[in-house]
CSV table of C-alpha atoms and ligand atoms in Angstrom, one decimal:
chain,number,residue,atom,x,y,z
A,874,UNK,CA,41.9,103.8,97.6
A,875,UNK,CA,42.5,101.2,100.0
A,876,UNK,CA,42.0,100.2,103.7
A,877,UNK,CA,44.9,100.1,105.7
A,878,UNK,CA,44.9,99.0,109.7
A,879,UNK,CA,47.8,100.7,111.6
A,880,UNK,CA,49.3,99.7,114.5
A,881,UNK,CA,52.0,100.8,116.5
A,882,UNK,CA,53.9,99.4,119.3
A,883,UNK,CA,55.1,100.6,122.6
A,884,UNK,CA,58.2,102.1,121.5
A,885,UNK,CA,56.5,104.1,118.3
A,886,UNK,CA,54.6,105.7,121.3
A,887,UNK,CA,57.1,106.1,124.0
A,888,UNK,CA,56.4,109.9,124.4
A,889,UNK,CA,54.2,113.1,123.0
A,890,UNK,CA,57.0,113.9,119.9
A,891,UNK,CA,56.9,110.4,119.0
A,892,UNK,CA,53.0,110.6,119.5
A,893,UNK,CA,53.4,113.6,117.0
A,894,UNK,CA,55.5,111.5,114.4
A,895,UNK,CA,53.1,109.0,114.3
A,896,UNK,CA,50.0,111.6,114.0
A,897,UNK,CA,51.9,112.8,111.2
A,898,UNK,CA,52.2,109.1,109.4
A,899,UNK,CA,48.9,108.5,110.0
A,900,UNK,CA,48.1,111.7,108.4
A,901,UNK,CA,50.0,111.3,104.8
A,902,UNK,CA,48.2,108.1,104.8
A,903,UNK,CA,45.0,109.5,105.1
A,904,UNK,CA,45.9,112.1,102.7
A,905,UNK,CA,46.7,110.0,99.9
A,906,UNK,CA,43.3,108.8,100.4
A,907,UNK,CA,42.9,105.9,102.4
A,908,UNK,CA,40.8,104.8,104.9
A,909,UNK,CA,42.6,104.4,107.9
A,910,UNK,CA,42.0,102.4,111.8
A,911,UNK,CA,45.3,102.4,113.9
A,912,UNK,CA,45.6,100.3,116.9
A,913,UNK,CA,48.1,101.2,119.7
A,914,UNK,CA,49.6,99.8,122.8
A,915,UNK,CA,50.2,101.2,125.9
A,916,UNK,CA,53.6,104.0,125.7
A,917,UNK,CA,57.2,102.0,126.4
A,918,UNK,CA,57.1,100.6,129.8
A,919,UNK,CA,53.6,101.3,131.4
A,920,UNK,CA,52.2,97.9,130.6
A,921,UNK,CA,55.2,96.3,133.2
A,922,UNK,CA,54.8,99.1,135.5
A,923,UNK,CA,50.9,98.0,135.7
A,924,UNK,CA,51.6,94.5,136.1
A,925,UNK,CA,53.9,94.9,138.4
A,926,UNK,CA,52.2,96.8,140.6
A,927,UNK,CA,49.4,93.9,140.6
A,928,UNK,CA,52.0,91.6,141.4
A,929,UNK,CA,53.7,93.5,144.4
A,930,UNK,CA,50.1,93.8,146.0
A,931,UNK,CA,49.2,90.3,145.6
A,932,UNK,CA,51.0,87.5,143.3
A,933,UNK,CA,47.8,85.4,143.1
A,934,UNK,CA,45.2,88.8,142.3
A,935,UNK,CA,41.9,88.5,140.9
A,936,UNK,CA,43.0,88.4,136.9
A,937,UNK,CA,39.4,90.4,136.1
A,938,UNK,CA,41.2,93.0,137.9
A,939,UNK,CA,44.8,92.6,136.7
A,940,UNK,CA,43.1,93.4,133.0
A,941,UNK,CA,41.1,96.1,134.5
A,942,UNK,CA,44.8,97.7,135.8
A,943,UNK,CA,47.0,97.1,132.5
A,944,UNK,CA,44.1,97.6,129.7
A,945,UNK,CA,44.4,101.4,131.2
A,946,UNK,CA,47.9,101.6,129.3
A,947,UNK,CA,46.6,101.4,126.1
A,948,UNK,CA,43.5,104.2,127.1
A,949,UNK,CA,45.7,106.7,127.7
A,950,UNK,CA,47.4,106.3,124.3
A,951,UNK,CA,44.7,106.1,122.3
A,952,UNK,CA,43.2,109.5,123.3
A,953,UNK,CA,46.7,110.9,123.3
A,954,UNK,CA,46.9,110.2,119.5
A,955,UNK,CA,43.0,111.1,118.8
A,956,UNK,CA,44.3,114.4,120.0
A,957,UNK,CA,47.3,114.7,118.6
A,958,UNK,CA,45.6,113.5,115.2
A,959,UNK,CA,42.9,116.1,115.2
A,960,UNK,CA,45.5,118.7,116.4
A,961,UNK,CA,46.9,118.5,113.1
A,962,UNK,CA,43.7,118.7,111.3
A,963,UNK,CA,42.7,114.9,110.5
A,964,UNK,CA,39.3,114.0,112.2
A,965,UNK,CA,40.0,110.9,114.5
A,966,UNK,CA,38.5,109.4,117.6
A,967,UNK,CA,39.5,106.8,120.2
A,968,UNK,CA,37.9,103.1,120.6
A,969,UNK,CA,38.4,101.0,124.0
A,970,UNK,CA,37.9,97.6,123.1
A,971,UNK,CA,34.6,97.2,124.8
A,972,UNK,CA,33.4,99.9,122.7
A,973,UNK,CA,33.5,98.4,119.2
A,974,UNK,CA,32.9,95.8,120.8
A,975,UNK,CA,36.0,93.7,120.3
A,976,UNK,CA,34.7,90.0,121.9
A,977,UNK,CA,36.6,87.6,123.7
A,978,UNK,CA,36.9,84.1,125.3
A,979,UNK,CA,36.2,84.4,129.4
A,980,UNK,CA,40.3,84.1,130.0
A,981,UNK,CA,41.2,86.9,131.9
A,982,UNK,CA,44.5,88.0,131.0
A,983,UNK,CA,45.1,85.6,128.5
A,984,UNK,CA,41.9,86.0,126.0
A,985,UNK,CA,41.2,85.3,123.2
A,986,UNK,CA,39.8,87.7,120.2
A,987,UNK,CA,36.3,85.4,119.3
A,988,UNK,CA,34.7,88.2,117.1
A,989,UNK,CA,34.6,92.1,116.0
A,990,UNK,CA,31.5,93.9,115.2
A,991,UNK,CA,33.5,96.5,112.8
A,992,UNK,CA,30.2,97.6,111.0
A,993,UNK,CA,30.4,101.1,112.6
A,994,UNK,CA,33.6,101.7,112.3
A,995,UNK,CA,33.5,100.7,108.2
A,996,UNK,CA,30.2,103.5,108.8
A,997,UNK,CA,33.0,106.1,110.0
A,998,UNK,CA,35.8,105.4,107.9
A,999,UNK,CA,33.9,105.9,104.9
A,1000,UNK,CA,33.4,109.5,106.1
A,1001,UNK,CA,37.1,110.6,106.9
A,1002,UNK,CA,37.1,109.5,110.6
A,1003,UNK,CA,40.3,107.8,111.4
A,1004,UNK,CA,39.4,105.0,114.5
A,1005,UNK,CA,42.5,105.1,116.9
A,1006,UNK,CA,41.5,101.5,118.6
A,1007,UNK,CA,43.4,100.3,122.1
A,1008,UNK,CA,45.0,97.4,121.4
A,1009,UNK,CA,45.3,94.7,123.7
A,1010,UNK,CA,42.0,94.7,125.2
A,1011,UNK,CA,38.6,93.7,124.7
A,1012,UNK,CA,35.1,92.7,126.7
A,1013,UNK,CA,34.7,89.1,128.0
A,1014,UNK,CA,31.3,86.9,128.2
A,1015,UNK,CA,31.2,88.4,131.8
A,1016,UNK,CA,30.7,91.5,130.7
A,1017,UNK,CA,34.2,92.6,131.8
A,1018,UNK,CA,37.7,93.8,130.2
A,1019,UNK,CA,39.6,91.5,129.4
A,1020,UNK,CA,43.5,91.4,127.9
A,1021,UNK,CA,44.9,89.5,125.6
A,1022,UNK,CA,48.4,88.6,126.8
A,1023,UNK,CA,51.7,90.4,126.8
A,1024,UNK,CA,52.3,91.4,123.0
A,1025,UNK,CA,48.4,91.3,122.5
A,1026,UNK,CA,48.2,94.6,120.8
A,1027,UNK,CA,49.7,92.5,117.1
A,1028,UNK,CA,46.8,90.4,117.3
A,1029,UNK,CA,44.1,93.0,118.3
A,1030,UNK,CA,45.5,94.5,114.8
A,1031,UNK,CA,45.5,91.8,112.7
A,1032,UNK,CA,42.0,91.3,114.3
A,1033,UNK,CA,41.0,94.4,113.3
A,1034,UNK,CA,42.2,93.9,110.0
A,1035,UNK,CA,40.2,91.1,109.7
A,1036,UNK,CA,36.7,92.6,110.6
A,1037,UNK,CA,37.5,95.5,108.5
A,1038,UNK,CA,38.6,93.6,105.3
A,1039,UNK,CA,41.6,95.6,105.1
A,1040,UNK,CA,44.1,95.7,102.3
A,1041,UNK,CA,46.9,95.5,104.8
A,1042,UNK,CA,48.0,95.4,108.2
A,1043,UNK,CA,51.1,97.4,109.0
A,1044,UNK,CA,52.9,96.8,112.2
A,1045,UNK,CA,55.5,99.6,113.0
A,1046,UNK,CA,57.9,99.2,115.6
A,1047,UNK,CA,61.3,99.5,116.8
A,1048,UNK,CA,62.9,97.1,113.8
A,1049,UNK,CA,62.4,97.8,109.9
A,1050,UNK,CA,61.5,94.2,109.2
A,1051,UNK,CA,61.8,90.7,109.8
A,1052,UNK,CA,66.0,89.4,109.4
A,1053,UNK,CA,67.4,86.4,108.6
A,1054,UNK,CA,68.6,85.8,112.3
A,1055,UNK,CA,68.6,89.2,115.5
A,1056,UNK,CA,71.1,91.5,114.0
A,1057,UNK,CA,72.3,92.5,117.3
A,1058,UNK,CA,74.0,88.8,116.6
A,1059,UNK,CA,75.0,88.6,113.3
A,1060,UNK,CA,76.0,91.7,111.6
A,1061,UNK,CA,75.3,90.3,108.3
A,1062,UNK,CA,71.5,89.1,108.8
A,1063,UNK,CA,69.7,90.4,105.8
A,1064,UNK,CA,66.4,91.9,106.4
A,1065,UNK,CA,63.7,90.0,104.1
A,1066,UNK,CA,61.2,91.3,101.8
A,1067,UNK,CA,59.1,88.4,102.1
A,1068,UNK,CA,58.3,85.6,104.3
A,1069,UNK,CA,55.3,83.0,104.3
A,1070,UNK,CA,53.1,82.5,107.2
A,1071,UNK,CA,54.3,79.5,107.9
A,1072,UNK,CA,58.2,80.4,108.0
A,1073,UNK,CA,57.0,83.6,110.0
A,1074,UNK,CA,54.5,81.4,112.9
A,1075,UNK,CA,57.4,78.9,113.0
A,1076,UNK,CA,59.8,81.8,113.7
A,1077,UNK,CA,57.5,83.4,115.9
A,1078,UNK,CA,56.7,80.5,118.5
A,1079,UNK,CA,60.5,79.4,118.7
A,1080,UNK,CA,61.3,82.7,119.8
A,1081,UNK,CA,62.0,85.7,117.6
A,1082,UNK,CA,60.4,88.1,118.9
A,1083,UNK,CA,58.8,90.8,116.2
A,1084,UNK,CA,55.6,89.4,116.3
A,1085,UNK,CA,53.0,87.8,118.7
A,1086,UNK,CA,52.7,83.9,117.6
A,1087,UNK,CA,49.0,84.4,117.9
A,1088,UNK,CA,48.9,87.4,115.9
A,1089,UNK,CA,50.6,85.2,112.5
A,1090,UNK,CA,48.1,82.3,113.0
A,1091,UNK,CA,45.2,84.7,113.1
A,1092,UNK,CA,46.7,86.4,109.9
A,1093,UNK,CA,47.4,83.0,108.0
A,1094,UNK,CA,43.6,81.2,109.0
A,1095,UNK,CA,42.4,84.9,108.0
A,1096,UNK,CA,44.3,85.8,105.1
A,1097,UNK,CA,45.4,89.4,106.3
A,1098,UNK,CA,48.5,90.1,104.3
A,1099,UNK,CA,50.3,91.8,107.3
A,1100,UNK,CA,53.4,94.4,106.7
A,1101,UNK,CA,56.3,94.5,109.8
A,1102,UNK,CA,58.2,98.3,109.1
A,1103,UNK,CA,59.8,100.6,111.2
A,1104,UNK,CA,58.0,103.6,113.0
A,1105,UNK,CA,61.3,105.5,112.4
A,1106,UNK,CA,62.0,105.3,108.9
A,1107,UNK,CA,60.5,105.5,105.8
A,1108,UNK,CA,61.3,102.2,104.0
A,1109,UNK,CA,58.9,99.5,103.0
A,1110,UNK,CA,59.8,97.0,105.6
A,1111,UNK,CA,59.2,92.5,105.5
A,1112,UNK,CA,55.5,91.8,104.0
A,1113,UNK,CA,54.0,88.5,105.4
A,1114,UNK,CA,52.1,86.7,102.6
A,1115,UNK,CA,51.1,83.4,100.9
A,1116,UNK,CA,54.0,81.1,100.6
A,1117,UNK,CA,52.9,80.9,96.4
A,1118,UNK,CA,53.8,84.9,97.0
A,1119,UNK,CA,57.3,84.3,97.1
A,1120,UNK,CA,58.9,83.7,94.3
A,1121,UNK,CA,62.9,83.1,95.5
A,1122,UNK,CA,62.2,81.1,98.0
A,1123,UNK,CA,65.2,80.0,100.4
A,1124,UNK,CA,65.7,76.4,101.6
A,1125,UNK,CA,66.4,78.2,105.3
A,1126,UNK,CA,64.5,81.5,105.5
A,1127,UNK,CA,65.8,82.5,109.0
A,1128,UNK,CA,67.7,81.0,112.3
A,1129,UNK,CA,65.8,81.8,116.0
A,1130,UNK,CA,67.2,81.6,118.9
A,1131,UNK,CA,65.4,81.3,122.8
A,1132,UNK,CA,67.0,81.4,125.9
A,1133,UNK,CA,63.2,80.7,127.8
A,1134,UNK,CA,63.7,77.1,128.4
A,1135,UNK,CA,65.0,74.6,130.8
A,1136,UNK,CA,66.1,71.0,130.2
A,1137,UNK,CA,64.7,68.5,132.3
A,1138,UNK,CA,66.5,64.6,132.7
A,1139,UNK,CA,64.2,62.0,134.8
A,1140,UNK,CA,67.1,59.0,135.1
A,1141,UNK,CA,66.3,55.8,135.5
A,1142,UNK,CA,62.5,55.6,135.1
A,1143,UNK,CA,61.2,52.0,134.6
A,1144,UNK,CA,60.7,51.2,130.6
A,1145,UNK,CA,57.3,50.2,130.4
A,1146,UNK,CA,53.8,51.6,129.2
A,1147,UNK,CA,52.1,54.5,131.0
A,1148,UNK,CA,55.2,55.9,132.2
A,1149,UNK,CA,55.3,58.7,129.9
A,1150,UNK,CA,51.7,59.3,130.5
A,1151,UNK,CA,52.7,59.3,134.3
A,1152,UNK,CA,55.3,62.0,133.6
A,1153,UNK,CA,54.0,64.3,130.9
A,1154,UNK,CA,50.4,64.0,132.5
A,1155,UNK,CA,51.6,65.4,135.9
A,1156,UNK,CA,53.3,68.5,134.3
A,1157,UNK,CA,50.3,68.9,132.3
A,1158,UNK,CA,48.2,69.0,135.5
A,1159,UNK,CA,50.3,71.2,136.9
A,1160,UNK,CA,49.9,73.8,133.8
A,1161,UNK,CA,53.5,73.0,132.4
A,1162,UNK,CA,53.9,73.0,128.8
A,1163,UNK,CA,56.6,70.6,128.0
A,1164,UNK,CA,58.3,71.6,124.1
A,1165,UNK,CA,61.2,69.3,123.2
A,1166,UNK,CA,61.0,65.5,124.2
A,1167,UNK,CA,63.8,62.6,123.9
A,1168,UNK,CA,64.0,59.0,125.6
A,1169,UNK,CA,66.7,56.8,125.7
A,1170,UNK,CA,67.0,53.0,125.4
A,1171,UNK,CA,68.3,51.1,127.7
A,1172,UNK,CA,69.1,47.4,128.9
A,1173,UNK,CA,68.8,47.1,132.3
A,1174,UNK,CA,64.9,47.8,132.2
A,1175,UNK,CA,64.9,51.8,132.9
A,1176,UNK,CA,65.6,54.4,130.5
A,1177,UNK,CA,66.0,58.6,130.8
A,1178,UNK,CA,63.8,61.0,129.3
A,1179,UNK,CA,64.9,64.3,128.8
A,1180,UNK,CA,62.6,67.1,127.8
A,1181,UNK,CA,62.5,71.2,128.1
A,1182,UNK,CA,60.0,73.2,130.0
A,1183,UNK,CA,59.8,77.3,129.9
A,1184,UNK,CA,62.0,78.7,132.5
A,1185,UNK,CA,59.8,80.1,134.5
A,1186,UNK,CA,57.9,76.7,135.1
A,1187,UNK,CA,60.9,75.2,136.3
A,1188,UNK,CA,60.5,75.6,140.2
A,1189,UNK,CA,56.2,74.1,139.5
A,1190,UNK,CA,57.6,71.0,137.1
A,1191,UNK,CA,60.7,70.2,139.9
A,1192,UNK,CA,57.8,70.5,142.4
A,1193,UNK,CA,55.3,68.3,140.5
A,1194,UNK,CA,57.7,65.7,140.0
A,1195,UNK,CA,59.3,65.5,143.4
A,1196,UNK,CA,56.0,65.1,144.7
A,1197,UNK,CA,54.8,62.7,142.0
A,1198,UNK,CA,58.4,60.1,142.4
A,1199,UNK,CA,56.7,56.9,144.7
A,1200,UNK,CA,54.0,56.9,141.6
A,1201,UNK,CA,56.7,57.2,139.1
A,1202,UNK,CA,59.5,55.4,140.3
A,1203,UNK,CA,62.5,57.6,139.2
A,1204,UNK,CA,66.2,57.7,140.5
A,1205,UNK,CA,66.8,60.8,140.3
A,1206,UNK,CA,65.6,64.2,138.8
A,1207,UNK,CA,68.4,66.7,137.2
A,1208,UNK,CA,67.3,70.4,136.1
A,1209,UNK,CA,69.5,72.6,133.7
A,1210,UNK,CA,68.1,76.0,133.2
A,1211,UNK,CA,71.6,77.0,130.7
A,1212,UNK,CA,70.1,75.6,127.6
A,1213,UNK,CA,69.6,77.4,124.3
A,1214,UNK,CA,67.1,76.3,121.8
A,1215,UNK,CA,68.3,77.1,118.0
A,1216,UNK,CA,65.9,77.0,115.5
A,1217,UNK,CA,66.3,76.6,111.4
A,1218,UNK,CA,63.0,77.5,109.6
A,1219,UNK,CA,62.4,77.1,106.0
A,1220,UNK,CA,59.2,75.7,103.9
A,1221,UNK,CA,62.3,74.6,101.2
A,1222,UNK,CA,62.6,72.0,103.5
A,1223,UNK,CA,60.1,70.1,102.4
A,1224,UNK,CA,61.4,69.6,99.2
A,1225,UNK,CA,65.2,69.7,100.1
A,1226,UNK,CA,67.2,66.6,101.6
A,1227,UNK,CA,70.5,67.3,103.5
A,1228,UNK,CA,69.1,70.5,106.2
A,1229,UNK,CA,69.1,69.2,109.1
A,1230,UNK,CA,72.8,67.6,108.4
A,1231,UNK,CA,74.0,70.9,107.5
A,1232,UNK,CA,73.1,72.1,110.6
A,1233,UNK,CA,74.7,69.2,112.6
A,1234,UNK,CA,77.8,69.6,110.7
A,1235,UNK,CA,78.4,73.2,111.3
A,1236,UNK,CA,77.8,72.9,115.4
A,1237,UNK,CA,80.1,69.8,115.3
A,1238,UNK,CA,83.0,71.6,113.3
A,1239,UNK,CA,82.5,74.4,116.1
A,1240,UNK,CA,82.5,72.1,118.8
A,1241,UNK,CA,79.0,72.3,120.6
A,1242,UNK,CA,77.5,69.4,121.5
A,1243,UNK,CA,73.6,69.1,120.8
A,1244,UNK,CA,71.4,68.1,124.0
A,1245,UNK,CA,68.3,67.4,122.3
A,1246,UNK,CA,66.6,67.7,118.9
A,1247,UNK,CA,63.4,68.4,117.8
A,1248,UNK,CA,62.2,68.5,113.9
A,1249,UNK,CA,58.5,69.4,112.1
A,1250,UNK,CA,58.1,69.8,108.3
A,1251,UNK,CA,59.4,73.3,108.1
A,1252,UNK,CA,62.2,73.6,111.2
A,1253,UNK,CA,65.1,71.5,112.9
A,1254,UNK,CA,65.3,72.7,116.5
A,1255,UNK,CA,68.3,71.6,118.9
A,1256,UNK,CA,68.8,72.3,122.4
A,1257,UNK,CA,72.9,73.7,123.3
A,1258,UNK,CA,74.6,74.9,126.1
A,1259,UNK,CA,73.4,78.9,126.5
A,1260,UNK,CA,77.3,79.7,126.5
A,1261,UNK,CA,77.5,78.8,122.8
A,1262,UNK,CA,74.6,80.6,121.6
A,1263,UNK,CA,75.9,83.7,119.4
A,1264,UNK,CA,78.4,81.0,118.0
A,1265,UNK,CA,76.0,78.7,117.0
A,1266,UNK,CA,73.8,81.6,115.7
A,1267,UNK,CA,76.4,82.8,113.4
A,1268,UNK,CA,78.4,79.6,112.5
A,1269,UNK,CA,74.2,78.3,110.9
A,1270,UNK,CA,74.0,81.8,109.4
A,1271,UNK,CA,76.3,81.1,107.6
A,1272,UNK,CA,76.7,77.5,106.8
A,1273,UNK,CA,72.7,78.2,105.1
A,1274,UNK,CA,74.1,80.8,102.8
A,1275,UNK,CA,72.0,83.9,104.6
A,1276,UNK,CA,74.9,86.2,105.3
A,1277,UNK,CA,74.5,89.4,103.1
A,1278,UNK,CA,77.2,89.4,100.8
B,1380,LIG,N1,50.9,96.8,126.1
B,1380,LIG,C1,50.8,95.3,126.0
B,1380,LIG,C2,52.2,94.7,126.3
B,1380,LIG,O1,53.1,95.5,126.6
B,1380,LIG,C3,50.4,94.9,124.6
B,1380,LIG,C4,51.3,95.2,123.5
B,1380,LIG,O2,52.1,96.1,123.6
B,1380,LIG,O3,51.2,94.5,122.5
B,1380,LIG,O4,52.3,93.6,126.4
B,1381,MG,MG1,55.0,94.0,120.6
């Protein structure tokens, strides 16, 4: 007998028969005699219907009560499946996060889990009760709900899973696994049976999108072996482990791709110290997060720096820097939001010369010219025109040997 956390996504809740289907999981997992907590999100498509009605009534709104609007998403489900669950004869009930309670850091709409009191839950699990938690949500230092960012529902379960001491953590959604590359791209991405932490958090934050980036550091700092399957099939699906786990481990497990950023290229800012500082610490006080970074040399005293920002921060950094150009001294100021960031991530590349090359060398025989590049121990990142991203996707997926034979 084990303890398994369950959570499902949007998608695996979209409506009452899929509601049913997942009453019905649940169910043969209770049945073969484990003790079970689920965690939902809100049903396909309510969460952006609640924050966009926040939005169209005021874009600055309180964020206390922008979590107070979209943590209702996630109510609703949760008593759906309680229902649905004891409909077909399994003894369940629903858990809002300030119930438990699930604690967080004071930053409305963007918190932070800081602890779970699962003691009473462990009480009722031991007795047959199945806890169906909202995911998503939980009660903030002011006493007050609190969300935990878009995607939040991976983390509240890995949270969960945590607190519980689970066995596992199984995330169903809309994909059976984690691929080798989006399989919308490349026909021939392989779905994995394994991947480490690491390979998954790099994956994660460069912009493949099966799992919240928060969620995999919470699960790596906590150990939680976490499972990604699909809601619609019955097939083990990509488990998510220690990297001494895996025994065949790949040089390159998997290629990202992100269309989210925006290249940036101040010209001719003076070369000498603090200028950087000047730059990057304007953004910074403006709440931009800058990701990839070069600077040229140059002779004539100035130099370029080039760097990405998300997209959506574009208009802000412009604005910062416009305002910020007597203090800097800058010629001019170009913006190009048709970049594509590419991403390699393997932990073999630690140990293997020769990656990053190969990459090089596959997007130079194709033609596409890289903009900027950024490397850490485990990934090679380069910034390409968006126009050539599918091609560059499929030309790496192949040049790292990952296309399923
Ligand atoms: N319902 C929330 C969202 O759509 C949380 C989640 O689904 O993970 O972002
Ligand atoms: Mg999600």
């Amino acid at each position: 007998m084990s303890r398994i956390v369950m959570k499902f996504g949007g998608t695996s809740v979209a409506d009452l028969d899929r509601i049913r289907a997942v009453a019905a999981r649940v169910k043969r997992v209770v049945d073969e005699g484990h003790e079970v907590a689920v965690v939902v999100s809100a049903m396909a498509g309510v969460t952006n219907q609640l924050v966009a009605w926040c939005q169209q009534l005021s874009p600055l709104h309180d964020a206390r009560e922008y979590d107070t609007v979209v943590a209702t998403g996630e109510q609703v489900t949760t008593g759906l499946l309680a229902i649905a669950l004891q409909e077909i004869g399994v003894e369940a009930r629903s858990w809002q996060g300030w119930q438990i309670p699930v604690r967080t850091d004071s930053a409305h709409s963007t918190a932070r889990i800081q602890g779970i009191d699962g003691s009473e839950l462990i009480r009722r699990m031991g007795q047959g009760q199945v806890a169906v938690v909202a995911g998503f949500q939980g009660l903030a230092p002011d006493n007050r709900i609190a969300t935990l960012g878009r995607g939040g529902s991976d983390t509240s379960a890995v949270a969960l899973a945590a607190a519980l001491k689970a066995d596992r953590c199984d995330i169903y959604t809309d994909v059976d696994g984690v691929y080798t590359t989006d399989p919308r791209i490349v026909a021939a991405a392989r779905k994995l049976d394994k991947i480490s932490y690491e390979e998954m958090l790099e994956l994660a934050s460069v912009g493949a999108k099966v799992l919240q980036t928060r969620s995999v550091e919470l699960a790596m700092n906590e150990r939680v072996r976490v499972q990604v399957l699909s809601s619609f099939k019955d097939e083990p699906g990509t488990l998510v482990v220690d990297e001494d786990e895996i025994v065949e481990k790949q040089i390159v497990a998997g290629i990202a791709y992100s269309r989210d950023d925006a290249k940036i290229t101040v010209r001719r800012v003076p070369d000498r110290p603090g200028i950087a500082a000047a730059i990057f610490g304007t953004l910074a006080g403006h709440n931009v997060n800058v990701d990839m970074i070069v600077q040229n040399i140059s002779a004539d005293g100035t130099t370029d720096l080039t760097f990405t920002v998300g997209k959506a921060d574009l208009p802000r950094a412009q604005a910062a820097l416009a305002e910020a150009q007597p203090q800097i001294g800058y010629a001019d100021l170009l913006a190009d939001p048709n970049v594509a960031k590419i991403s390699v991530v393997g932990v073999g590349m630690r140990s293997h010369a020769g990656v990053a090359n190969t990459m090089f060398r596959a997007l130079a025989d194709r033609a596409i010219n890289i903009q900027v590049i950024s490397t850490s121990e485990i990934k090679v990142s380069v910034l390409i025109a968006a126009d050539y991203t599918e091609l560059a996707v499929r030309a790496l997926h192949t040049a790292y040997g990952l296309d399923a034979a």
